[in-house]
Coordinates of C-alpha atoms in Angstrom, one line a residue:
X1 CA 60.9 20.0 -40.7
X2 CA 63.4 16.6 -41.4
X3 CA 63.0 16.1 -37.4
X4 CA 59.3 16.4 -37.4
X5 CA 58.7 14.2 -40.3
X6 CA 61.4 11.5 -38.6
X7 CA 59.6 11.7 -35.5
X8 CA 56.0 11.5 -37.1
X9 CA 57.4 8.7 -39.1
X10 CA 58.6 6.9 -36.3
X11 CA 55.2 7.1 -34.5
X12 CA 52.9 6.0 -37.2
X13 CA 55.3 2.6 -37.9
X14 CA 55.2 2.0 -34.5
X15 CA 51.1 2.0 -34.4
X16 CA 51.1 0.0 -37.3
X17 CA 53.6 -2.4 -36.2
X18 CA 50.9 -3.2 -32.8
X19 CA 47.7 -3.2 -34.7
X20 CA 49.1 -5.9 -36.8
X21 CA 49.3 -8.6 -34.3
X22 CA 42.9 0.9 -17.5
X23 CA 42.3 3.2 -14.7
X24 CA 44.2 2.5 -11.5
X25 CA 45.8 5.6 -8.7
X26 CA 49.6 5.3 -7.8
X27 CA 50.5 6.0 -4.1
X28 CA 54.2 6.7 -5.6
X29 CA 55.3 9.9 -7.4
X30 CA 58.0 9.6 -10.4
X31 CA 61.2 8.5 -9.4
X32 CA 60.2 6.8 -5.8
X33 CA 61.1 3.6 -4.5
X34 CA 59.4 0.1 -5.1
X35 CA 56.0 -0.2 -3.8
X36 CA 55.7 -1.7 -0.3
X37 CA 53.6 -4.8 0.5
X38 CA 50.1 -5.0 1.7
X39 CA 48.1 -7.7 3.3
X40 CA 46.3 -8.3 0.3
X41 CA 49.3 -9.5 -1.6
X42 CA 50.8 -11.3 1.3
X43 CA 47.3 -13.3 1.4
X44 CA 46.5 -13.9 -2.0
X45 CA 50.1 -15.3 -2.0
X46 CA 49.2 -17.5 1.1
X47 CA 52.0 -15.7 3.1
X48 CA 54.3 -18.2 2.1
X49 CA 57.5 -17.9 4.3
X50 CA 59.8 -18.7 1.6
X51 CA 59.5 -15.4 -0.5
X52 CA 61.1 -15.0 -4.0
X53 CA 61.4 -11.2 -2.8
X54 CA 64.4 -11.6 -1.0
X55 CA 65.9 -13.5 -3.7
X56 CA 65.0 -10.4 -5.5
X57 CA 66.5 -8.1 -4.1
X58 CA 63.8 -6.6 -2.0
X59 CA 65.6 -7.0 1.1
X60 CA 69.5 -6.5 -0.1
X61 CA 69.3 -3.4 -1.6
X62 CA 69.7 -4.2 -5.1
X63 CA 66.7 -4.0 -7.5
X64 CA 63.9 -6.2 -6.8
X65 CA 62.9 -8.1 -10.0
X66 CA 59.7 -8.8 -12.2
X67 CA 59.2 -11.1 -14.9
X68 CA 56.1 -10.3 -17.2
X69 CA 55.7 -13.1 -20.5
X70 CA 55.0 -11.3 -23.8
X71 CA 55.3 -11.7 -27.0
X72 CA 57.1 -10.6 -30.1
X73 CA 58.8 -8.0 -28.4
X74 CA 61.1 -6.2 -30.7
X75 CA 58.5 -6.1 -33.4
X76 CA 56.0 -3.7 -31.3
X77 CA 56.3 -0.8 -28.4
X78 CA 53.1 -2.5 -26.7
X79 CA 55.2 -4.0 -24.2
X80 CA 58.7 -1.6 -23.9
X81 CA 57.0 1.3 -23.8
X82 CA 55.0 1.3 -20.6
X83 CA 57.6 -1.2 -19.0
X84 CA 60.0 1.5 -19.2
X85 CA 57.6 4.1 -18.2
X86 CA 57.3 2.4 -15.1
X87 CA 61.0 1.0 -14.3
X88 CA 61.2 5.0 -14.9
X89 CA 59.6 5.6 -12.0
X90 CA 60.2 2.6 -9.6
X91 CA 64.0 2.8 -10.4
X92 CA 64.6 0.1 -7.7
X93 CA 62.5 -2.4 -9.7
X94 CA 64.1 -4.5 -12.8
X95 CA 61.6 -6.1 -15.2
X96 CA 62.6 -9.1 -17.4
X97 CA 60.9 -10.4 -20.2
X98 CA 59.7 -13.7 -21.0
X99 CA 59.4 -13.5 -24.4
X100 CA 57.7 -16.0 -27.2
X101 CA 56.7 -15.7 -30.7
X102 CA 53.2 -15.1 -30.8
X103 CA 52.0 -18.5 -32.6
X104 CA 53.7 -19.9 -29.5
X105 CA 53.2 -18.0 -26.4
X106 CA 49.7 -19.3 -25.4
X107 CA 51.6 -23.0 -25.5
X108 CA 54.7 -21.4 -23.3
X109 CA 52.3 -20.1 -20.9
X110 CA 50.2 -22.8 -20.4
X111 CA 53.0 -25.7 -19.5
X112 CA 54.8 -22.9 -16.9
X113 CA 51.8 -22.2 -15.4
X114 CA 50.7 -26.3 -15.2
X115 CA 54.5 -26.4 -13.8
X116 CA 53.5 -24.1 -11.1
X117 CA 57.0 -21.6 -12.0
X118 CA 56.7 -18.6 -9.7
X119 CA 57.6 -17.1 -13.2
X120 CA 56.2 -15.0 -14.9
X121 CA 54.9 -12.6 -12.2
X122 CA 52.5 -10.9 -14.8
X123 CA 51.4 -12.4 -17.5
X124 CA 49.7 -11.0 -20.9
X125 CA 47.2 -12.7 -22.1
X126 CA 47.0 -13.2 -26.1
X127 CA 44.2 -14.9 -26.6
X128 CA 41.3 -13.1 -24.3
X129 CA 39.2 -16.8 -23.1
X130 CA 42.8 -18.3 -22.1
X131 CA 41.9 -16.1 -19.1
X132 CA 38.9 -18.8 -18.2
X133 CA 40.8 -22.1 -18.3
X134 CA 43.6 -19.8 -16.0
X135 CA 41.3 -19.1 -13.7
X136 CA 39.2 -22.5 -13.4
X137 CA 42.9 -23.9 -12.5
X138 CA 44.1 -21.8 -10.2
X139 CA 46.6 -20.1 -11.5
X140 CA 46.1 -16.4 -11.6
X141 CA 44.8 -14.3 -8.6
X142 CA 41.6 -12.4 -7.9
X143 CA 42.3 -8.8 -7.9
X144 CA 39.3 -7.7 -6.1
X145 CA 41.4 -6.6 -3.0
X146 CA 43.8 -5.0 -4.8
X147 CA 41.1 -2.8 -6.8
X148 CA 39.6 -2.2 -3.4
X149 CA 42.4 -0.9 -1.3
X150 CA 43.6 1.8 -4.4
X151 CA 40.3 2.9 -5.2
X152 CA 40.5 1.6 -8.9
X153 CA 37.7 3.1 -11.0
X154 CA 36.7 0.3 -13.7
X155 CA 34.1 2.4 -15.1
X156 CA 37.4 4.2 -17.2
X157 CA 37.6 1.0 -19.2
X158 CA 33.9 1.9 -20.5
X159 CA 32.5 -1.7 -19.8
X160 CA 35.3 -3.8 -21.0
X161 CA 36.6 -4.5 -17.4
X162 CA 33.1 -5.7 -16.6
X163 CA 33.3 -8.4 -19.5
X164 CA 36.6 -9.3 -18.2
X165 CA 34.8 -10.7 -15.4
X166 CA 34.2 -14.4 -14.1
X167 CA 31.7 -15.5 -11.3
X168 CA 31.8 -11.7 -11.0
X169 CA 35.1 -11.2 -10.0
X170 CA 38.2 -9.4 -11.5
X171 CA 40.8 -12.2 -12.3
X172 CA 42.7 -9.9 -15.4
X173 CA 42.7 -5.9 -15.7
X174 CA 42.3 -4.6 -20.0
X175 CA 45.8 -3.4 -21.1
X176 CA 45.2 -2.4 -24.6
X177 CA 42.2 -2.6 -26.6
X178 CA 40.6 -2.5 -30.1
X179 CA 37.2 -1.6 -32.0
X180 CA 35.3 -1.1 -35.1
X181 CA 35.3 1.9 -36.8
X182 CA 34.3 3.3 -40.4
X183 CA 36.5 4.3 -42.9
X184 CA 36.3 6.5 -46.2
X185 CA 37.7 8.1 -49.2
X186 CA 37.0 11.9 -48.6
X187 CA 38.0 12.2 -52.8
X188 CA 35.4 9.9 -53.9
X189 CA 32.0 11.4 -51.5
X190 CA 33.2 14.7 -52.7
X191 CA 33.3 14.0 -56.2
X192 CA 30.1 12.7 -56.0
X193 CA 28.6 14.9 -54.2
X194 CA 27.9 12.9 -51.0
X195 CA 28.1 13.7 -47.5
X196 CA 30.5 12.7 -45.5
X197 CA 29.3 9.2 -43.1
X198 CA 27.4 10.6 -39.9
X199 CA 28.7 9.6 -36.9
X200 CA 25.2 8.6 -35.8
X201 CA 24.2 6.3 -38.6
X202 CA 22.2 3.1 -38.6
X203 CA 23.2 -0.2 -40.5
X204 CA 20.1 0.4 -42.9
X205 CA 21.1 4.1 -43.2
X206 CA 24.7 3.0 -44.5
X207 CA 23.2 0.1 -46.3
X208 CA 22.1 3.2 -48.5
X209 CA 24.7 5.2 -48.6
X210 CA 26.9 2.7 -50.1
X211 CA 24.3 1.8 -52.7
X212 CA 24.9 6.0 -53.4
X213 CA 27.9 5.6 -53.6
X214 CA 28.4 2.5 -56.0
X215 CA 29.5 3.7 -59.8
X216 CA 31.1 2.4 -62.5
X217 CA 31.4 -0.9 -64.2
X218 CA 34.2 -3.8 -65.1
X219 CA 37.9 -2.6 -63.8
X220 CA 36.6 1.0 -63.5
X221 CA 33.9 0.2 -60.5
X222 CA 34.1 1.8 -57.1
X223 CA 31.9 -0.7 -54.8
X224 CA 30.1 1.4 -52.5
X225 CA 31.5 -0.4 -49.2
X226 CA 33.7 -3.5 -48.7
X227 CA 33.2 -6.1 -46.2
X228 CA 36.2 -8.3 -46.1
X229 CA 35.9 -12.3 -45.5
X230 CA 35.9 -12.4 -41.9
X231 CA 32.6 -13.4 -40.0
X232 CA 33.0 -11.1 -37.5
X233 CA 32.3 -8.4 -40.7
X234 CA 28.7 -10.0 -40.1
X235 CA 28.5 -11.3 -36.3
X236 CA 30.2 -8.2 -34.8
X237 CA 27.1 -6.1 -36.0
X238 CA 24.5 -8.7 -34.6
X239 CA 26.2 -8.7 -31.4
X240 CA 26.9 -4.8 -31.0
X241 CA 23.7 -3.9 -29.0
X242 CA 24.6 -6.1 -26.3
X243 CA 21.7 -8.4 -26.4
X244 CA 22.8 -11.5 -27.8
X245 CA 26.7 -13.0 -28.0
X246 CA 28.6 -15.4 -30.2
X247 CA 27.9 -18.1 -27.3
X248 CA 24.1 -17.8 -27.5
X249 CA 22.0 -21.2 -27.9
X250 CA 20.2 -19.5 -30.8
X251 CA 21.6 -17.7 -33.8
X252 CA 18.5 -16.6 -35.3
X253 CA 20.1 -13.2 -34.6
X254 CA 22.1 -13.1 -37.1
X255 CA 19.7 -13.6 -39.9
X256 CA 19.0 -9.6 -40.8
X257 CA 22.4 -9.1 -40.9
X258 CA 23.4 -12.1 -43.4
X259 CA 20.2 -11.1 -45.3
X260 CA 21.7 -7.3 -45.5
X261 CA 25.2 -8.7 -46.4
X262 CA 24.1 -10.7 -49.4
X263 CA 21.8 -8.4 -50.3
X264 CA 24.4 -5.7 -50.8
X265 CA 26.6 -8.6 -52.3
X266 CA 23.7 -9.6 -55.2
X267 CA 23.2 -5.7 -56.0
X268 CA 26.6 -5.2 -56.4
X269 CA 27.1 -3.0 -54.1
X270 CA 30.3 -5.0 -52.7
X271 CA 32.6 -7.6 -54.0
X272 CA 31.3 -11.1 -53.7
X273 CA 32.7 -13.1 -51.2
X274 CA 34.1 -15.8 -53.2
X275 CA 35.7 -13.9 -55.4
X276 CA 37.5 -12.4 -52.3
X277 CA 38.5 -15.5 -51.0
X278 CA 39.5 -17.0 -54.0
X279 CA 41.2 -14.5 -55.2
X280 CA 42.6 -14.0 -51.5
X281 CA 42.0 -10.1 -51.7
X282 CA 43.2 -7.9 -49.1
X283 CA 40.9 -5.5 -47.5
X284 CA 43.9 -3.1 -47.3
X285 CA 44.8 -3.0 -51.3
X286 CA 40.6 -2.6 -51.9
X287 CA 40.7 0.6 -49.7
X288 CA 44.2 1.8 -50.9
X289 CA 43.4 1.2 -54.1
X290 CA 40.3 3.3 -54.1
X291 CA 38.0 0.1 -55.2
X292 CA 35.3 1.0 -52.5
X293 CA 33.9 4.3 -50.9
X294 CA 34.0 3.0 -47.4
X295 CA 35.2 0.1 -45.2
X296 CA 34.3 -1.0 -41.9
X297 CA 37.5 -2.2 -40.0
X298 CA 39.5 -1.8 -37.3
X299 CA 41.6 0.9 -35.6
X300 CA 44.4 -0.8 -36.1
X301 CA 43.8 -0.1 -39.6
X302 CA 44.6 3.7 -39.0
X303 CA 48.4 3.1 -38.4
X304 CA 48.3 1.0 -41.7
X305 CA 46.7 4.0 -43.6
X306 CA 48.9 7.0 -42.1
X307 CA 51.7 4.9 -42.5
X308 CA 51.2 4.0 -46.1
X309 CA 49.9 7.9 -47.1
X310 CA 53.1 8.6 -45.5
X311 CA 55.3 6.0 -48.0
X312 CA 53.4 7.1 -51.1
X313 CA 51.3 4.2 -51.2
X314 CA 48.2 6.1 -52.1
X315 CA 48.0 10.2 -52.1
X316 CA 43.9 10.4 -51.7
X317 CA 42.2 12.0 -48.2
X318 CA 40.8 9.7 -46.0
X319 CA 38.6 10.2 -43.4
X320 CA 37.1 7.8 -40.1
X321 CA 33.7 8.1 -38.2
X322 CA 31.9 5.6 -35.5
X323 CA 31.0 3.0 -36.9
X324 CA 27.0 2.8 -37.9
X325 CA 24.6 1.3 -35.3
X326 CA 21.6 -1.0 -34.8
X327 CA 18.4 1.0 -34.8
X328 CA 17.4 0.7 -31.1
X329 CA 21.6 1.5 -30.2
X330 CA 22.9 4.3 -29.2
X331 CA 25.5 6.3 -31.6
X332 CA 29.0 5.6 -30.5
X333 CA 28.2 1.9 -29.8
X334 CA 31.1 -0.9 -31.1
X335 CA 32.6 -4.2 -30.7
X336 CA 36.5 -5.0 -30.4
X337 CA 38.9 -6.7 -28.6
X338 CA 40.7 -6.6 -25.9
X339 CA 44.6 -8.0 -24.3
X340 CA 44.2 -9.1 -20.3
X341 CA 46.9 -8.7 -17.7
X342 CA 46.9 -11.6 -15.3
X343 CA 49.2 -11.7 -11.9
X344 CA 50.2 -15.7 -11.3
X345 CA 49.2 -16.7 -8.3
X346 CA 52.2 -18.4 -7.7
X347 CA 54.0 -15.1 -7.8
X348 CA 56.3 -14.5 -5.0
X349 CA 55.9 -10.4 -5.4
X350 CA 52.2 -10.5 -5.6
X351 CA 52.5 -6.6 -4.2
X352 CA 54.8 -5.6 -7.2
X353 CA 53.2 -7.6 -9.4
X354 CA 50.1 -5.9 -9.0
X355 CA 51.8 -2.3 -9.1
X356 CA 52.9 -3.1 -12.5
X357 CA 49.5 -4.5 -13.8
X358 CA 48.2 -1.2 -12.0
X359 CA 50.4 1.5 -13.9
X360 CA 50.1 -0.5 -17.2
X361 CA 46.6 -0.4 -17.3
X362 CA 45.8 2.9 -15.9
X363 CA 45.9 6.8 -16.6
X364 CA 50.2 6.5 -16.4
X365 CA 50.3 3.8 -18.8
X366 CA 47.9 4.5 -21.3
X367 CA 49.2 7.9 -21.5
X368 CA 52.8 6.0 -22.8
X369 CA 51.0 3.9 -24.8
X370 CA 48.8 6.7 -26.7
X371 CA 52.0 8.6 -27.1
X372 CA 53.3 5.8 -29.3
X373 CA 50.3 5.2 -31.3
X374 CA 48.5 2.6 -29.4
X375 CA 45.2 2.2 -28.7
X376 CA 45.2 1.7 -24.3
X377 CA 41.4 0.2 -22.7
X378 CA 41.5 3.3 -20.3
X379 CA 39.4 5.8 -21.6
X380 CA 39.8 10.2 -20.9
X381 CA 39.6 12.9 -22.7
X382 CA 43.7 13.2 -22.7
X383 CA 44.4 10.4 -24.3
X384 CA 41.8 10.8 -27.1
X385 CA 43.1 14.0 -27.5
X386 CA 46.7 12.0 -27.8
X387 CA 45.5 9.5 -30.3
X388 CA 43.8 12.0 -32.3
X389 CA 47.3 13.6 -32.7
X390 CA 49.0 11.0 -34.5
X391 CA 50.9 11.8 -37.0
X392 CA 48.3 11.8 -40.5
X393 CA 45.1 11.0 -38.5
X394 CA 42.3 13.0 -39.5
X395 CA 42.0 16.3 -37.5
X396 CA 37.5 15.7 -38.3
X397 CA 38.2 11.8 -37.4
X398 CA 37.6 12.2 -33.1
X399 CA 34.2 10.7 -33.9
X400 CA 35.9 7.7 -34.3
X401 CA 37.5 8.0 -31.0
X402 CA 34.5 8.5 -28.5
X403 CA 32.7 5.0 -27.7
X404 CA 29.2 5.1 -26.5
X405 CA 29.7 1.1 -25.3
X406 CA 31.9 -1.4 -26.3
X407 CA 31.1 -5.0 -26.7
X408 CA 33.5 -8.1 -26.4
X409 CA 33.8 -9.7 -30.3
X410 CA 33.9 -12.8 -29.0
X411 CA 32.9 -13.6 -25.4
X412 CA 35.0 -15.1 -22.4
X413 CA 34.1 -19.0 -22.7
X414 CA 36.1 -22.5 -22.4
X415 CA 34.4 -23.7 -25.6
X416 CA 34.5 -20.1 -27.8
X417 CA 37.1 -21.5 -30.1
X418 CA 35.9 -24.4 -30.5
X419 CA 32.4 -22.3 -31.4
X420 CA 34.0 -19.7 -33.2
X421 CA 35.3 -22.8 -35.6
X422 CA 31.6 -24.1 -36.5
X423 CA 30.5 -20.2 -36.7
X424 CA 33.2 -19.7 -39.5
X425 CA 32.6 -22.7 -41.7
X426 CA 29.2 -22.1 -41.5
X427 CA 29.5 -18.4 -42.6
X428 CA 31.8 -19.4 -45.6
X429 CA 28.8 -22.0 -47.0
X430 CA 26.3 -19.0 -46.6
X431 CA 28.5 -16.2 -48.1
X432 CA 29.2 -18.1 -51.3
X433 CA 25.3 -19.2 -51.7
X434 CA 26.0 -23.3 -51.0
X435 CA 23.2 -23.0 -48.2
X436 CA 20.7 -20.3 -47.1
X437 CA 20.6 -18.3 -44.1
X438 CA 17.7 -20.1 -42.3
X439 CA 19.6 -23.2 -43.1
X440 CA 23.0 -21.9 -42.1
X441 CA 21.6 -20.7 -38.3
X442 CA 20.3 -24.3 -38.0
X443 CA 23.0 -26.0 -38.6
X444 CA 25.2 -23.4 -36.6
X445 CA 22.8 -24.1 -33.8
X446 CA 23.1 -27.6 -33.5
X447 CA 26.6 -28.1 -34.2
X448 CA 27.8 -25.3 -32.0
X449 CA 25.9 -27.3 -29.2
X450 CA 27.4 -30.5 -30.3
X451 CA 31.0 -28.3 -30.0
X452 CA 29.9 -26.8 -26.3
X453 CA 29.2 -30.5 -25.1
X454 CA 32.5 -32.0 -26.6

C-alpha cells in the first residue's frame, strides 16, 4: 500500500507540475539503430555538403546527436519523459537540451534562430503564434514531405493539426495540448439534491443550474459557478462553435456571452469581478474552499485537485464533465491550447530531427506522456483510458476526456498579442460596469484594427 500511494503520489505532482506552466508510424522497433535519411530531409536541408551529421557522430560510430530548446526542464516531465522514451529506443542517438527559463525562452529562440545556429535541431514552441513570425522568416521547415512518406494521420490530433496550419501547410506538429472542462463539488449537488452536470449541456442550460445551485448569504454563501478574471472565461465560449475567432473584424459575437456573464454576476449567482481582482482571488482557493458548486477551467486544473485531495487540502468529492456548449454545437465541443514542435531549417539532421518530432507527437510519445499525467494532442482510446487512470481522477469523469472538436483559444496570427492586449483591457472596463457591452465591442473593434495595422 506505502508503494502504491508513493507511486500515485509521484504521478499526480508530476501532472500538476506541467499544467502549471500527435499521431505519426515508426519504421523502427524498440531498441533499433538511428533512423536513416531520406530525400526529403536531404532537400529540405538543401543537401548541403557540409553536414553536421558527421560531426555527430552519424558516420563514426558514436551516437549521433540532437539538440531540442525547452524550457524549465527540471520543474516538469513534459520534455524528459518522451526524450528518454525515445533515446530508449534509438540508443545510437544522444539528445541535449537547450534549456531556458520560460519568461525567457521565446527571446533565446528568436536571436539563435535570427543567428542562423544549426542549433537547436527541434525546437518547442511556447507561445503557439511564435510559430507564424518562424515561418514568415524562414526558419523552420515544411513538414509536408515528411507526413507524406510515413503515412501520418493528422486527423488523431482531432482538428488541432489543421489549425496548426499556414498557407495550408504543416510547418509545426501538436505536442501536448490543453482544454476546457467543467468541474464540481459532488458533496454540494448531493446535498441539494441536484443532478450531477450532463455532459451534453448548453451555456443557457448551466446558466440555470448554477442559479439552482446558489444558497446561502454573507461568509456562509456557495455561488452557484465561478468564472475567474480571465477573458478567455468569456471569449473562449463565443469562439467554441468554430464560427468566429479572437482575430475577427467584428466582435459583436461576444455580446450574449458578456450579457450572460454579468447577468449571472448582478444575480449573484457568481462573485463579481472586481471583487476578484481586487481582492486578487484565486480560482483554485474558491473551488477548494467549497465557495462555488462548479467551475469551468482547465485540465490542468485536475493534477492541482488530485494533488491537493491527496495533501489534505480539502477532503470533499469532486467530480469533471465536458464542458457545456452553444446551442447549435455539438456535446463534446471545447477550446484549449496547444505547444508546437518545429524542426529548424538550418538543422543539419533534418532526417533525425524529424524522427524525434515524429515519436513525440505520436501514439509512442503520447503514451509516455499520459503515463505521467500529461495531457498529449494525439487522441485514442488508450490513452484516455491512461489519463482516466490517474491517480484520484474520477472513475465517472471520462466525459471530460472525449472531445467532440477542439478550437484554438487564441488563433495563429503575427498581431494576436498585440490583439489579445486591447481584448483584455477592454474586458476589465466591461466586467466591473465602467462601460457597457455594446460600447465595449466598439471600442474593441476599432482599436484592435488600429493594433492589426500598427
Amino acid at each position: 500500500m506505502r508503494l502504491k500511494k508513493t507511486v500515485a503520489l509521484a504521478l499526480v505532482t508530476a501532472m500538476a507540475a506541467t499544467m502549471a506552466a500527435g499521431c505519426g508510424s515508426s519504421s523502427s522497433d524498440k531498441g533499433s539503430a538511428a533512423p536513416e535519411s531520406t530525400a526529403a530531409g536531404s532537400e529540405a536541408a538543401g543537401g548541403a555538403a557540409d553536414s553536421k551529421e558527421t560531426e555527430k557522430g552519424a558516420a563514426s560510430g558514436e551516437k549521433q546527436k540532437l539538440t531540442v530548446s525547452v524550457w524549465d526542464n527540471d520543474a516538469t516531465p513534459q520534455f524528459t519523459s518522451v526524450t528518454k522514451a525515445f533515446m530508449e529506443k534509438y540508443p545510437d542517438v544522444e539528445v541535449e537540451y537547450i534549456d531556458a527559463p520560460s519568461d525567457e525562452y521565446a527571446n533565446k529562440v528568436t536571436v539563435m534562430l535570427a543567428g542562423g545556429d544549426a542549433d537547436p535541431d527541434v525546437i518547442f514552441i511556447k507561445d503557439t503564434e511564435n510559430q507564424v513570425s518562424m515561418k514568415d522568416k524562414g526558419q523552420i521547415l515544411n513538414l509536408d514531405e515528411y507526413i507524406a512518406k510515413d503515412g501520418i494521420d493528422l486527423t488523431m490530433y482531432n482538428g488541432v493539426a489543421d489549425q496548426l496550419k499556414m498557407d495550408g501547410s504543416s510547418y509545426t506538429l501538436p505536442f501536448r495540448k490543453d482544454w476546457y472542462m467543467l468541474y464540481f463539488n459532488k458533496d454540494l449537488f448531493d446535498k441539494a439534491g441536484v443532478p450531477y452536470p450532463s455532459a451534453d449541456m448548453t451555456w443557457d442550460e448551466y446558466e440555470e443550474l448554477a442559479k439552482k445551485m446558489t444558497s446561502g448569504e454573507g461568509s456562509a454563501k456557495v455561488y452557484g459557478t465561478h468564472n475567474h478574471t480571465w477573458q478567455a472565461l468569456v471569449s473562449n465560449w463565443a469562439v467554441q462553435d468554430g464560427k468566429n475567432t479572437l482575430m475577427s473584424e467584428d466582435y459583436s459575437f461576444l455580446k450574449p456571452y458578456y450579457e450572460q456573464a454579468l447577468r449571472m454576476q448582478d444575480e449573484g449567482v457568481v462573485q463579481s469581478y472586481a471583487n476578484l481582482k481586487t481582492g486578487s482571488i484565486h480560482y483554485i482557493s474558491v473551488f477548494e474552499q467549497q465557495q462555488c458548486a462548479m467551475i469551468p477551467m482547465g485540465s490542468w486544473f485536475i493534477g492541482t485537485l488530485t494533488q491537493d485531495k491527496d495533501a489534505g487540502k480539502f477532503d470533499f468529492n469532486w467530480g469533471v464533465t465536458a464542458i457545456p456548449h452553444p446551442a447549435d454545437t455539438k456535446a463534446g465541443a471545447t477550446v484549449g491550447s496547444t505547444t508546437p514542435v518545429a524542426i529548424n531549417a538550418k538543422s543539419d539532421v533534418p532526417d533525425l530531427a524529424w524522427e524525434y518530432v515524429k515519436f513525440v507527437t505520436g501514439e509512442e510519445g503520447a503514451q509516455v506522456l499520459a503515463d505521467n499525467g500529461i495531457f498529449p494532442a494525439a487522441e485514442s482510446q488508450a490513452i484516455s483510458d491512461k489519463l482516466a487512470a490517474i491517480p484520484g481522477f474520477p472513475e465517472d469523469g471520462q466525459d471530460a476526456l472525449k472531445t467532440t472538436s477542439w478550437v484554438l483559444d487564441r488563433p495563429l496570427d503575427a498581431k494576436m498579442a498585440a490583439v489579445r492586449k486591447v481584448l483584455e483591457e477592454e474586458h476589465d472596463l466591461i466586467m466591473i460596469g465602467e462601460e457597457d457591452v455594446d460600447t465595449g465591442i466598439a471600442n474593441m473593434n476599432q482599436r484592435a484594427q488600429e493594433a492589426r495595422e500598427d
